[in-house]
PDB file of C-alpha atoms in Angstrom:
ATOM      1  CA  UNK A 251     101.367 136.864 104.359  1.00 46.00           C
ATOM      2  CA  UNK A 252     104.517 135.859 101.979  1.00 49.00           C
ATOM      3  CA  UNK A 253     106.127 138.718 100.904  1.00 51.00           C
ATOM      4  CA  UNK A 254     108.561 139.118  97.832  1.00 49.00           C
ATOM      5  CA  UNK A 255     111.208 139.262  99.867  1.00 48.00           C
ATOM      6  CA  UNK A 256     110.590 135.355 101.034  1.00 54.00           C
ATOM      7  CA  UNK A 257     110.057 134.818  97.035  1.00 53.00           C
ATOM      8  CA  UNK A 258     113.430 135.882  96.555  1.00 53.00           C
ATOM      9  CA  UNK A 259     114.866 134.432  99.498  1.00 54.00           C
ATOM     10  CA  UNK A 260     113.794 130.769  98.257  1.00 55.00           C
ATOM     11  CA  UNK A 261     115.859 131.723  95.024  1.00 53.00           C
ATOM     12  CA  UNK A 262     118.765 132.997  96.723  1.00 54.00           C
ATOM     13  CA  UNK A 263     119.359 131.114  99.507  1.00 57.00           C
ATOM     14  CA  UNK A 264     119.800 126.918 100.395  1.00 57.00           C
ATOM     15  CA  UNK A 265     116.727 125.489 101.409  1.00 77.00           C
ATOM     16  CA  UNK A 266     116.235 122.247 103.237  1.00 89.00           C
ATOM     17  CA  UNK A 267     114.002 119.723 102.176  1.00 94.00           C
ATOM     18  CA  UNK A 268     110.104 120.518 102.971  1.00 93.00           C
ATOM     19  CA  UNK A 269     109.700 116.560 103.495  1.00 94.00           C
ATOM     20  CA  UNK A 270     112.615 115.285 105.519  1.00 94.00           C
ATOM     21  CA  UNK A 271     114.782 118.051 106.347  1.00 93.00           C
ATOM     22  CA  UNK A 272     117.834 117.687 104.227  1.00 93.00           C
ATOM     23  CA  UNK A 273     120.120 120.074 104.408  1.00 92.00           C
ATOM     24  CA  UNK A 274     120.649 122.113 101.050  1.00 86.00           C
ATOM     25  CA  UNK A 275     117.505 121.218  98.995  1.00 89.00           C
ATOM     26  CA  UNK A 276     114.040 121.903  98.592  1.00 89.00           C
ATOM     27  CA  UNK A 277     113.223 118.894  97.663  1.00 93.00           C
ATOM     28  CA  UNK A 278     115.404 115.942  98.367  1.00 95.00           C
ATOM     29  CA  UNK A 279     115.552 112.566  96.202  1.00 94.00           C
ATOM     30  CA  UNK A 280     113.777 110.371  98.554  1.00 93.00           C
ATOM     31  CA  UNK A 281     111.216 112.605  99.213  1.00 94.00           C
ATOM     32  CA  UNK A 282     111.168 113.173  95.526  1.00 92.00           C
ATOM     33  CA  UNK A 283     110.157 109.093  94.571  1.00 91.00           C
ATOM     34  CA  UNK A 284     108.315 109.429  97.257  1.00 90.00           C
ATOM     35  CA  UNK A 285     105.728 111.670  94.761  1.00 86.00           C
ATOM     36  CA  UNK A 286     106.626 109.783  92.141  1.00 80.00           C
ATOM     37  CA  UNK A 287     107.339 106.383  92.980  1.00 68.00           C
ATOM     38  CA  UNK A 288     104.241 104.182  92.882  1.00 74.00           C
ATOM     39  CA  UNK A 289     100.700 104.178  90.712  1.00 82.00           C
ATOM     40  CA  UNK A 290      97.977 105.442  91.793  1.00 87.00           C
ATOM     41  CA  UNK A 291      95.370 103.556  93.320  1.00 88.00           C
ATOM     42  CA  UNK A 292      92.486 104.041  94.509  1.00 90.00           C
ATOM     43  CA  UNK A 293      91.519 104.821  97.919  1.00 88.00           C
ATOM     44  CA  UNK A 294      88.285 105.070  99.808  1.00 86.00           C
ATOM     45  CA  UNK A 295      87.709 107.014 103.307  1.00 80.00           C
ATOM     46  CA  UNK A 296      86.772 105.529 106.343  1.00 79.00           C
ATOM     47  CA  UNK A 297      83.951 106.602 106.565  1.00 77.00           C
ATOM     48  CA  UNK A 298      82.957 106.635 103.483  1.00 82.00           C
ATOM     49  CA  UNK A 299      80.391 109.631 102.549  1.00 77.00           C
ATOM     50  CA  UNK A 300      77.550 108.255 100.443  1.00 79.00           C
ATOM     51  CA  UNK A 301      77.799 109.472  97.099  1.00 82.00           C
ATOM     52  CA  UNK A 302      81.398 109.678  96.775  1.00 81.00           C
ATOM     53  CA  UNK A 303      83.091 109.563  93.160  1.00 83.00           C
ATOM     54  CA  UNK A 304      85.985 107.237  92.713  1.00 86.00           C
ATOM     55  CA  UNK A 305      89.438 108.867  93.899  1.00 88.00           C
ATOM     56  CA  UNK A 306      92.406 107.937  93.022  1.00 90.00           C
ATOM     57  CA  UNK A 307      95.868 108.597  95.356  1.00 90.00           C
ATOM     58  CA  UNK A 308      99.404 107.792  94.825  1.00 81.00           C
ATOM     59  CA  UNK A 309     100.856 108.256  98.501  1.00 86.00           C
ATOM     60  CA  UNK A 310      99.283 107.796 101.678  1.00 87.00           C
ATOM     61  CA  UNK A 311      98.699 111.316 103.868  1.00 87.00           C
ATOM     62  CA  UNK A 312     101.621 111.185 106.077  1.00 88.00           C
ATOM     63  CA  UNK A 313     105.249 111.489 107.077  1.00 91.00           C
ATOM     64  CA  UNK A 314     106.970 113.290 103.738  1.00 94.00           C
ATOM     65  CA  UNK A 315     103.819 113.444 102.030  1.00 94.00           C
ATOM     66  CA  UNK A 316     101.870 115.165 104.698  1.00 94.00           C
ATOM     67  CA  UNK A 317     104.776 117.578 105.357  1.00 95.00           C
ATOM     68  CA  UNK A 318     105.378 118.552 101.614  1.00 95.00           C
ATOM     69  CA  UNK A 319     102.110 119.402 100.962  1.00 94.00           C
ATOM     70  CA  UNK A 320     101.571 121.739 104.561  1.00 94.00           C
ATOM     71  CA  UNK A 321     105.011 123.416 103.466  1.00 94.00           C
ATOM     72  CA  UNK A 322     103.505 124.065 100.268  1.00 93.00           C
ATOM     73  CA  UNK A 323      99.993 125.124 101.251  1.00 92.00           C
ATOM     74  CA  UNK A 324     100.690 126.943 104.885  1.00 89.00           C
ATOM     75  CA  UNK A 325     104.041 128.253 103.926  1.00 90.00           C
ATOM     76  CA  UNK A 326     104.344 128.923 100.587  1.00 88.00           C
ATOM     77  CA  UNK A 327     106.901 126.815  99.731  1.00 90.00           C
ATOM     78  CA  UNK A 328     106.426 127.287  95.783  1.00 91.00           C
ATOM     79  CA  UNK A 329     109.282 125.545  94.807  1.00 91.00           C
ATOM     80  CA  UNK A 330     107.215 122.444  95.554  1.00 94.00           C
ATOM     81  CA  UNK A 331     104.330 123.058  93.473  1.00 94.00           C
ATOM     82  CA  UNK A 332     105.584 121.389  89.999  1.00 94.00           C
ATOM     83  CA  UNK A 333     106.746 118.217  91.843  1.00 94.00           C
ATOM     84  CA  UNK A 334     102.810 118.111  93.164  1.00 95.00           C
ATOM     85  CA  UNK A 335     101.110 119.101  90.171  1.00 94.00           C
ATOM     86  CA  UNK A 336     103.228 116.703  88.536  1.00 93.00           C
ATOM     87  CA  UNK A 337     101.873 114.095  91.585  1.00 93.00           C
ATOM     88  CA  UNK A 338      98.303 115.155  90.963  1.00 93.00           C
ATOM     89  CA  UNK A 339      99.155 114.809  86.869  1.00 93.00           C
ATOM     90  CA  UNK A 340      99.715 111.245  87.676  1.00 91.00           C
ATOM     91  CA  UNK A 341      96.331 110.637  90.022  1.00 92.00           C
ATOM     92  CA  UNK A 342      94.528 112.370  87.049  1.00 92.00           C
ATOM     93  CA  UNK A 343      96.053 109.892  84.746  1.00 90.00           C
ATOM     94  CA  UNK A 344      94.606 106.835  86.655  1.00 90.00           C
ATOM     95  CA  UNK A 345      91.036 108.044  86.999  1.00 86.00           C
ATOM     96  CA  UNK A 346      91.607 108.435  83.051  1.00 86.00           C
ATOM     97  CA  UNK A 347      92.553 105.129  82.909  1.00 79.00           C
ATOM     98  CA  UNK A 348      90.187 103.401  84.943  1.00 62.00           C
ATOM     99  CA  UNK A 349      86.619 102.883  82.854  1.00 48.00           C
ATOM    100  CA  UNK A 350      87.288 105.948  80.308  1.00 46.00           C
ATOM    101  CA  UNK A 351      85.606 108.395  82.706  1.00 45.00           C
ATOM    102  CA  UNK A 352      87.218 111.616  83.858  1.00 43.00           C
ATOM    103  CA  UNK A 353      87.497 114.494  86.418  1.00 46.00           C
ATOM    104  CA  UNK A 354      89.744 115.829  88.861  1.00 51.00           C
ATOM    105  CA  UNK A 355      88.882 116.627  92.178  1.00 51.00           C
ATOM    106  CA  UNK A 356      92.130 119.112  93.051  1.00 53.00           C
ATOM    107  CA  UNK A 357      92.466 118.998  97.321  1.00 48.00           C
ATOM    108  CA  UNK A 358      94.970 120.293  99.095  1.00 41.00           C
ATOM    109  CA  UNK A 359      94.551 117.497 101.798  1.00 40.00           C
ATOM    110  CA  UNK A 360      95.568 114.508 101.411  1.00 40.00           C
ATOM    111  CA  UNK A 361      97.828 111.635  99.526  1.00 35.00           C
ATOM    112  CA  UNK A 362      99.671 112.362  96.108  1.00 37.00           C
ATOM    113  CA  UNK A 363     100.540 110.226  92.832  1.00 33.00           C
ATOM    114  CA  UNK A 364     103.150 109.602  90.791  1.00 31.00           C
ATOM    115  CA  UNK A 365     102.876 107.968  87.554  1.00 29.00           C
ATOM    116  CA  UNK A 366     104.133 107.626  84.134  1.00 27.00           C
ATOM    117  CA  UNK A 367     102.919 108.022  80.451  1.00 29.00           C
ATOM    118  CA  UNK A 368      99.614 109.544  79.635  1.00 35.00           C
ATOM    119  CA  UNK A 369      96.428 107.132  79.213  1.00 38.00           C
ATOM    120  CA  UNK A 370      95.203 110.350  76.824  1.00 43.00           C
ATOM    121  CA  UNK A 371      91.391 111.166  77.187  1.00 49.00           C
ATOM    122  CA  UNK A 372      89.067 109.456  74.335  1.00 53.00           C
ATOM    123  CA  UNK A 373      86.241 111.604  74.926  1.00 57.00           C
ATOM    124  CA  UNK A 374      85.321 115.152  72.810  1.00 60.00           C
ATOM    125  CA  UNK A 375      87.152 118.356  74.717  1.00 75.00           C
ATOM    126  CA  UNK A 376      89.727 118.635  77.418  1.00 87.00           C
ATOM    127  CA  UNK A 377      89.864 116.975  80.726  1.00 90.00           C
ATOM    128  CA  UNK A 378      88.936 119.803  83.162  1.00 91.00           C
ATOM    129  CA  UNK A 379      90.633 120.174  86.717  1.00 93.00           C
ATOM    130  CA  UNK A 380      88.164 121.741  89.339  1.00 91.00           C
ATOM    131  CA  UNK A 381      90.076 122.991  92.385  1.00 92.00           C
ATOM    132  CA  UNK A 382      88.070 123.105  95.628  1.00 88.00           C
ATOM    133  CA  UNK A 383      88.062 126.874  96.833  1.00 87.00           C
ATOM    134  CA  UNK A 384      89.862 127.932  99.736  1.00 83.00           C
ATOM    135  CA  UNK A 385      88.503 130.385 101.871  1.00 81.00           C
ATOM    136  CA  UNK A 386      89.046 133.912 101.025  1.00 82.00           C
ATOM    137  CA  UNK A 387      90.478 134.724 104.370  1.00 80.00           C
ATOM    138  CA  UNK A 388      92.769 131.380 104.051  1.00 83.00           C
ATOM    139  CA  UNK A 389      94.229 133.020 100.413  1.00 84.00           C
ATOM    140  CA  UNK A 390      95.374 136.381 101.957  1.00 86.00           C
ATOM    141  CA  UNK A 391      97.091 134.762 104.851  1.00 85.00           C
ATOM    142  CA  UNK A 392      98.853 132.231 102.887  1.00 87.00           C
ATOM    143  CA  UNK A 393      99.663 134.914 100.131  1.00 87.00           C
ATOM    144  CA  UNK A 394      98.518 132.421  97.372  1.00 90.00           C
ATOM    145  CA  UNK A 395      96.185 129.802  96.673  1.00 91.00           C
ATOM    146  CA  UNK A 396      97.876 126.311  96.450  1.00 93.00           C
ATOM    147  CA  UNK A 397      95.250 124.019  95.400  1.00 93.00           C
ATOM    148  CA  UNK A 398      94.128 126.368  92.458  1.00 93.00           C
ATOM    149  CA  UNK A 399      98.106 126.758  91.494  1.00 94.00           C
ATOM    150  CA  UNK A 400      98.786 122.807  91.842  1.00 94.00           C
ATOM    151  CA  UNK A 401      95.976 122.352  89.620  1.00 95.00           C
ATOM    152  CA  UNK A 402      97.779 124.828  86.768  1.00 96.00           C
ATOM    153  CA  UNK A 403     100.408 122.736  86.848  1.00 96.00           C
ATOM    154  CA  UNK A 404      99.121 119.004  86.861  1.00 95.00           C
ATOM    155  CA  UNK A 405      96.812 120.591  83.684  1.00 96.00           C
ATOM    156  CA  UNK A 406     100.376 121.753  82.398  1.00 96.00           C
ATOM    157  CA  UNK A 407     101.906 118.152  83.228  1.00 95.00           C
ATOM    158  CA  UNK A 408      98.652 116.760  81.571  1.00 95.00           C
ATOM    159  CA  UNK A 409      99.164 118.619  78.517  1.00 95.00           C
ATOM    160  CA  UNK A 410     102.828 118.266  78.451  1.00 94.00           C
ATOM    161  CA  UNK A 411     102.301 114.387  78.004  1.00 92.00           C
ATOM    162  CA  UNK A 412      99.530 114.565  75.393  1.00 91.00           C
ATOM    163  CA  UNK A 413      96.084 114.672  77.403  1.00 92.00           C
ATOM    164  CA  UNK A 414      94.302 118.128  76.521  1.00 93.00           C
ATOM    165  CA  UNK A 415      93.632 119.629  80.149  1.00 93.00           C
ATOM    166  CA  UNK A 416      93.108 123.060  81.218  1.00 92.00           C
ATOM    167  CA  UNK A 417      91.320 124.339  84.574  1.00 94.00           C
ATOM    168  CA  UNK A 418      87.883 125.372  85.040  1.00 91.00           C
ATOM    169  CA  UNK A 419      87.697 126.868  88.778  1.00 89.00           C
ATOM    170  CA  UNK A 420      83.697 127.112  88.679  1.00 90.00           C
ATOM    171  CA  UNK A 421      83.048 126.413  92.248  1.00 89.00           C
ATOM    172  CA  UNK A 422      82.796 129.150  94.847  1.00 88.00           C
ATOM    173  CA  UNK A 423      81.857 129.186  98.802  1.00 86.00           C
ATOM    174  CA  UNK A 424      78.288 129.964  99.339  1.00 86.00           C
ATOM    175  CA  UNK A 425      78.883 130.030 102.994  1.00 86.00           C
ATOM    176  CA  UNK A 426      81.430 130.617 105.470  1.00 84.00           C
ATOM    177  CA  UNK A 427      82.918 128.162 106.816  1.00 83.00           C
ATOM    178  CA  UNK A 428      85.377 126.679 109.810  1.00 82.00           C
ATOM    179  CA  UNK A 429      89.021 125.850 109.508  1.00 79.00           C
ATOM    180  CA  UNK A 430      88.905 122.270 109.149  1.00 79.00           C
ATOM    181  CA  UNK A 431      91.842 121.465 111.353  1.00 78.00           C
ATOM    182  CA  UNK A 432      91.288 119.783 114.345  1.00 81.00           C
ATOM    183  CA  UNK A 433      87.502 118.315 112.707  1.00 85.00           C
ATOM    184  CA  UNK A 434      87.424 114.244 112.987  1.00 84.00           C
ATOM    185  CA  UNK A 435      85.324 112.838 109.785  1.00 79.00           C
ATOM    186  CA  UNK A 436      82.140 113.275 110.560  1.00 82.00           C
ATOM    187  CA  UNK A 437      82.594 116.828 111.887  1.00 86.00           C
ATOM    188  CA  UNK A 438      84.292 117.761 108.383  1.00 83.00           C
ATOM    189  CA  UNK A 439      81.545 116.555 106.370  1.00 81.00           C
ATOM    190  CA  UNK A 440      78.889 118.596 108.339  1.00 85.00           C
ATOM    191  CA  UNK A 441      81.196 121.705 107.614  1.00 84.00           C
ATOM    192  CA  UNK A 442      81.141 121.596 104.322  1.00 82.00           C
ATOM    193  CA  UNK A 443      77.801 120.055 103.559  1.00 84.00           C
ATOM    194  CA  UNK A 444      76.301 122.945 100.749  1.00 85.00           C
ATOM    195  CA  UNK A 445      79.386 124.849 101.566  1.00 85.00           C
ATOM    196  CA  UNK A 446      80.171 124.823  97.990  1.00 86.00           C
ATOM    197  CA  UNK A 447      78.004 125.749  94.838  1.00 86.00           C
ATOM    198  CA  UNK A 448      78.553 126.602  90.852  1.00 89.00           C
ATOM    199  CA  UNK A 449      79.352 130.012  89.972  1.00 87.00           C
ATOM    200  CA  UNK A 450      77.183 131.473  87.537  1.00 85.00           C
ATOM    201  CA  UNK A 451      77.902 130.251  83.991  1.00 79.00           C
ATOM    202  CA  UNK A 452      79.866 127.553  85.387  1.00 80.00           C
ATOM    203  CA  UNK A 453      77.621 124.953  84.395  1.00 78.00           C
ATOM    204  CA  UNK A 454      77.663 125.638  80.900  1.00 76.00           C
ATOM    205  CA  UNK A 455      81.407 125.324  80.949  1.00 74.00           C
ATOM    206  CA  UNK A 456      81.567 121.849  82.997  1.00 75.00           C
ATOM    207  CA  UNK A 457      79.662 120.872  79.984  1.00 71.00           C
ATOM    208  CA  UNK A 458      82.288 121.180  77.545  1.00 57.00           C
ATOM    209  CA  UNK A 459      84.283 118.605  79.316  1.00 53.00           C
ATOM    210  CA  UNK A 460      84.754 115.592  81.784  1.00 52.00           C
ATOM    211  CA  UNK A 461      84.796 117.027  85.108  1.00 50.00           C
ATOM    212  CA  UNK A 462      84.994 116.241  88.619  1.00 43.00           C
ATOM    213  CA  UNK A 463      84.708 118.679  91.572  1.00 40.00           C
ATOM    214  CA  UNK A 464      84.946 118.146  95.263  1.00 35.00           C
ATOM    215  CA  UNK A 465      83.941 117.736  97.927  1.00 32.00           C
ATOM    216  CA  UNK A 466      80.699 117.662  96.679  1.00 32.00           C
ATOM    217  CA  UNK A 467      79.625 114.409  94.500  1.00 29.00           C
ATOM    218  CA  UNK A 468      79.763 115.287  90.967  1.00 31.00           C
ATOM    219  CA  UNK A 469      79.848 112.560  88.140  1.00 31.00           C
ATOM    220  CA  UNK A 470      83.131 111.312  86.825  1.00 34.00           C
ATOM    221  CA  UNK A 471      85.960 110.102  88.463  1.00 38.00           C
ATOM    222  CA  UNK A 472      88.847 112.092  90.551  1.00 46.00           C
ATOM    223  CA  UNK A 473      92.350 112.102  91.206  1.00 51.00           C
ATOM    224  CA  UNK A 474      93.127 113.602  94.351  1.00 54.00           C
ATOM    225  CA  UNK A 475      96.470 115.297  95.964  1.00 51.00           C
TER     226      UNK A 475
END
């Protein structure tokens, strides 16, 4: 578990870059427009699961991207989680973008965006960012959970740039289930088939905005880190 000693370490000391390993930085230039360099696009899974909602990703899951986002999730590497949010922000943006139809699907998982300017949300309340629960025994050993704080801050980034966003974290585990390292596709999917359901009164509060949740279909669209 991170302690506040390793908090105040990160604050204290040089660190070296979570995606390449440069010395002296958390977060190196490169690695930096790597986040932030490109639209988003969208991307489909092969396989695809029937029933999936449109995602949007700015970065393919690998190299620098892949390593940023395991420093940030399995080791707490905090200092990371603006330039992410900021990423998911950006994959938010282009689901926004695309036919006027919104939600965020916040995963811990995969690609990242990077975009600029706001396409602003047309429709009556704020855009609301549903972050897929981690397992409780996954948030004690990792001392925090990072899909839940990315989310705060792309609905920060969101606001920041004019699109009213806040997040709504209205799914919870009905089930236990296993880690999902290791799991090919199809193994993945039968994991967390009804894994996931909406807590109670959470359904009345998806209804005040556009919303996307995940990995479960749900209607709208989703921008996915």
């Amino acid at each position: 578990m991170r302690g506040w000693w390793q908090d105040l370490t990160d604050l204290v000391l040089p660190a070296d870059c979570a995606g390449c390993g440069a010395p002296r930085t958390a977060l190196c230039p490169r690695c930096r427009a790597t986040l932030r360099g490109s639209a988003a696009r969208r991307v489909r899974p092969v396989p695809e699961p029937a029933g999936l909602p449109v995602v949007h990703a700015v970065a393919p899951y690998a190299a620098e991207v892949r390593a940023l986002l395991l420093a940030h999730k399995e080791r707490g590497a905090l200092t990371l989680t603006g330039a992410l949010g900021t990423a998911l922000a950006g994959a938010v943006r282009a689901s926004l973008g695309a036919d006027g139809c919104a939600g965020a699907h916040a995963g811990a998982d995969r690609g990242a965006h990077a975009g600029a300017g706001s396409a602003g949300w047309p429709g009556r309340g704020p855009v609301l960012l549903v972050p897929v629960p981690s397992a409780r025994w996954a948030v004690r050993a990792r001392g925090h959970d990072p899909v839940r704080r990315m989310a705060l801050a792309a609905a920060g980034e969101l606001r920041r740039t004019g699109t009213a966003a806040r997040v709504a974290a209205v799914l919870r585990q009905r089930r236990a289930v296993a880690d999902q390292a290791g799991l090919d596709a199809r193994r993945r999917l039968e994991n967390l088939a009804g894994a996931l359901e909406v807590s109670p009164g959470g359904g009345r509060l998806l209804g005040a905005g556009p919303a996307g949740g995940g990995p479960v279909p749900s209607r709208g669209q989703h921008g996915r880190v």
